[in-house]
Coordinates of N, CA, C and O in Angstrom, one line a residue:
M1 N -31.0 -57.1 -82.2 CA -30.4 -58.1 -81.4 C -30.3 -57.6 -80.0 O -29.7 -56.6 -79.7
V2 N -30.9 -58.3 -79.0 CA -30.8 -57.9 -77.6 C -29.7 -58.7 -76.9 O -28.7 -58.1 -76.6
S3 N -30.0 -59.9 -76.7 CA -28.9 -60.8 -76.1 C -29.5 -62.2 -76.0 O -30.6 -62.5 -76.2
L4 N -28.5 -63.1 -75.8 CA -29.0 -64.5 -75.6 C -29.8 -64.7 -74.4 O -30.7 -65.5 -74.3
K5 N -29.6 -63.8 -73.4 CA -30.4 -64.0 -72.1 C -31.9 -63.6 -72.3 O -32.7 -64.3 -71.7
Y6 N -32.2 -62.6 -73.1 CA -33.6 -62.2 -73.2 C -34.3 -62.7 -74.4 O -35.5 -62.6 -74.4
E7 N -33.6 -63.2 -75.4 CA -34.3 -63.7 -76.6 C -34.3 -65.2 -76.7 O -34.8 -65.7 -77.7
T8 N -33.8 -66.0 -75.8 CA -33.8 -67.4 -75.8 C -34.3 -68.0 -74.5 O -34.3 -67.3 -73.5
R9 N -34.6 -69.2 -74.5 CA -35.1 -69.9 -73.3 C -33.9 -70.3 -72.4 O -33.9 -70.2 -71.2
E10 N -32.9 -70.9 -73.0 CA -31.7 -71.4 -72.3 C -30.5 -70.6 -72.8 O -30.5 -70.1 -73.9
L11 N -29.5 -70.6 -72.0 CA -28.2 -69.9 -72.3 C -27.5 -70.6 -73.5 O -26.7 -70.0 -74.2
T12 N -27.8 -71.9 -73.6 CA -27.1 -72.7 -74.7 C -27.8 -72.6 -76.0 O -27.3 -73.0 -77.0
D13 N -29.0 -72.0 -76.0 CA -29.8 -71.8 -77.3 C -29.1 -70.7 -78.1 O -28.7 -69.7 -77.5
C14 N -29.2 -70.8 -79.4 CA -28.6 -69.7 -80.2 C -29.7 -69.0 -81.1 O -29.5 -67.9 -81.5
I15 N -30.8 -69.7 -81.3 CA -31.8 -69.1 -82.2 C -32.7 -68.2 -81.4 O -33.3 -68.7 -80.4
S16 N -32.9 -67.0 -81.9 CA -33.8 -66.0 -81.2 C -35.2 -66.4 -81.3 O -35.7 -66.8 -82.4
L17 N -35.9 -66.3 -80.2 CA -37.4 -66.6 -80.2 C -38.1 -65.4 -80.8 O -39.2 -65.6 -81.4
V18 N -37.5 -64.2 -80.8 CA -38.2 -63.0 -81.3 C -38.0 -62.9 -82.8 O -39.0 -62.7 -83.6
S19 N -36.8 -63.0 -83.3 CA -36.5 -62.8 -84.7 C -36.2 -64.0 -85.5 O -36.2 -64.0 -86.8
G20 N -35.7 -65.1 -84.9 CA -35.3 -66.3 -85.6 C -33.9 -66.2 -86.1 O -33.5 -67.1 -86.8
I21 N -33.2 -65.2 -85.7 CA -31.8 -65.1 -86.1 C -30.8 -65.9 -85.2 O -31.1 -66.0 -84.0
D22 N -29.8 -66.4 -85.8 CA -28.8 -67.1 -85.0 C -27.9 -66.1 -84.3 O -27.0 -65.5 -84.9
L23 N -28.1 -65.9 -83.0 CA -27.4 -64.9 -82.2 C -26.0 -65.3 -82.0 O -25.1 -64.5 -81.8
C24 N -25.7 -66.6 -81.9 CA -24.3 -67.1 -81.6 C -23.4 -66.7 -82.8 O -22.3 -66.3 -82.6
N25 N -23.9 -66.7 -84.0 CA -23.1 -66.4 -85.2 C -22.8 -64.9 -85.1 O -21.7 -64.5 -85.4
A26 N -23.8 -64.1 -84.8 CA -23.6 -62.6 -84.7 C -22.6 -62.3 -83.6 O -21.6 -61.5 -83.9
I27 N -22.7 -62.9 -82.5 CA -21.7 -62.6 -81.4 C -20.3 -63.1 -81.8 O -19.4 -62.4 -81.5
R28 N -20.2 -64.2 -82.4 CA -18.9 -64.7 -82.9 C -18.3 -63.8 -83.9 O -17.1 -63.4 -83.8
T29 N -19.1 -63.2 -84.8 CA -18.6 -62.3 -85.8 C -18.1 -61.0 -85.1 O -17.0 -60.5 -85.5
F30 N -18.8 -60.5 -84.2 CA -18.4 -59.3 -83.5 C -17.1 -59.5 -82.7 O -16.3 -58.6 -82.6
H31 N -17.0 -60.7 -82.1 CA -15.7 -61.0 -81.4 C -14.5 -61.0 -82.3 O -13.5 -60.5 -82.0
I32 N -14.7 -61.6 -83.5 CA -13.6 -61.7 -84.5 C -13.3 -60.3 -84.9 O -12.1 -59.9 -85.0
L33 N -14.3 -59.4 -85.2 CA -14.0 -58.1 -85.7 C -13.3 -57.2 -84.6 O -12.4 -56.5 -84.9
A34 N -13.7 -57.4 -83.3 CA -13.0 -56.7 -82.2 C -11.6 -57.1 -82.1 O -10.7 -56.3 -81.9
I35 N -11.3 -58.4 -82.3 CA -9.9 -58.9 -82.2 C -9.1 -58.3 -83.3 O -8.0 -57.9 -83.2
L36 N -9.7 -58.3 -84.6 CA -8.9 -57.7 -85.7 C -8.7 -56.3 -85.5 O -7.6 -55.8 -85.9
C37 N -9.7 -55.5 -85.0 CA -9.4 -54.1 -84.8 C -8.4 -53.9 -83.7 O -7.5 -53.0 -83.9
G38 N -8.4 -54.7 -82.7 CA -7.4 -54.6 -81.7 C -6.0 -54.9 -82.2 O -5.0 -54.1 -81.9
L39 N -5.8 -55.9 -83.0 CA -4.5 -56.2 -83.6 C -4.1 -55.1 -84.6 O -2.9 -54.8 -84.6
T40 N -5.0 -54.5 -85.3 CA -4.7 -53.4 -86.2 C -4.1 -52.2 -85.4 O -3.1 -51.6 -85.7
I41 N -4.8 -51.9 -84.3 CA -4.4 -50.7 -83.4 C -3.0 -51.0 -82.8 O -2.1 -50.2 -82.8
I42 N -2.8 -52.3 -82.4 CA -1.5 -52.6 -81.8 C -0.4 -52.5 -82.9 O 0.7 -52.0 -82.6
G43 N -0.7 -52.9 -84.1 CA 0.2 -52.8 -85.2 C 0.6 -51.4 -85.5 O 1.7 -51.0 -85.7
F44 N -0.4 -50.5 -85.5 CA -0.2 -49.0 -85.7 C 0.7 -48.5 -84.6 O 1.6 -47.7 -84.8
L45 N 0.5 -48.9 -83.3 CA 1.3 -48.4 -82.2 C 2.7 -48.9 -82.3 O 3.7 -48.2 -82.0
I46 N 2.9 -50.1 -82.8 CA 4.3 -50.7 -82.9 C 5.1 -50.0 -84.1 O 6.2 -49.6 -83.9
Y47 N 4.4 -49.8 -85.2 CA 5.1 -49.2 -86.4 C 4.8 -47.7 -86.6 O 5.0 -47.2 -87.7
R48 N 4.4 -47.0 -85.5 CA 4.0 -45.6 -85.7 C 5.2 -44.7 -86.1 O 5.1 -43.8 -86.9
K49 N 6.4 -45.0 -85.6 CA 7.6 -44.2 -85.9 C 7.9 -44.4 -87.4 O 8.3 -43.5 -88.1
R50 N 7.9 -45.7 -87.8 CA 8.2 -45.9 -89.2 C 7.2 -45.3 -90.2 O 7.5 -44.7 -91.2
I51 N 5.9 -45.3 -89.8 CA 4.8 -44.7 -90.6 C 5.0 -43.2 -90.7 O 4.9 -42.6 -91.7
L52 N 5.3 -42.6 -89.5 CA 5.4 -41.1 -89.5 C 6.7 -40.7 -90.2 O 6.8 -39.6 -90.8
K53 N 7.8 -41.5 -90.1 CA 9.0 -41.2 -90.7 C 8.9 -41.2 -92.2 O 9.4 -40.3 -92.9
Q54 N 8.1 -42.2 -92.8 CA 7.9 -42.2 -94.2 C 7.1 -41.0 -94.7 O 7.3 -40.4 -95.7
K55 N 6.1 -40.6 -93.9 CA 5.3 -39.4 -94.2 C 6.2 -38.2 -94.2 O 6.1 -37.3 -95.1
N56 N 7.1 -38.0 -93.2 CA 7.9 -36.8 -93.1 C 8.9 -36.8 -94.3 O 9.3 -35.7 -94.8
D57 N 9.4 -38.0 -94.7 CA 10.4 -38.0 -95.8 C 9.8 -37.6 -97.1 O 10.4 -36.9 -97.9
K58 N 8.6 -37.9 -97.3 CA 7.9 -37.5 -98.6 C 7.6 -36.0 -98.6 O 7.6 -35.4 -99.6
V59 N 7.4 -35.4 -97.4 CA 7.0 -33.9 -97.4 C 8.3 -33.1 -97.7 O 8.2 -32.1 -98.4
L60 N 9.5 -33.6 -97.2 CA 10.7 -32.8 -97.4 C 11.1 -33.1 -98.9 O 11.4 -32.4 -99.7

């Protein structure tokens, strides 16, 4: 996958002229995965003290 700019005739087209794959679907999937990863990292940052405290309690 290169991009919508180089594999389609118009910016509103989603089907690649090179491979025939729906590029809009792939881009949408990657955006959703990026948002989920970002939310996971934010969750780890918010609850890091609680996570580390539970780990230290089990070691002692």
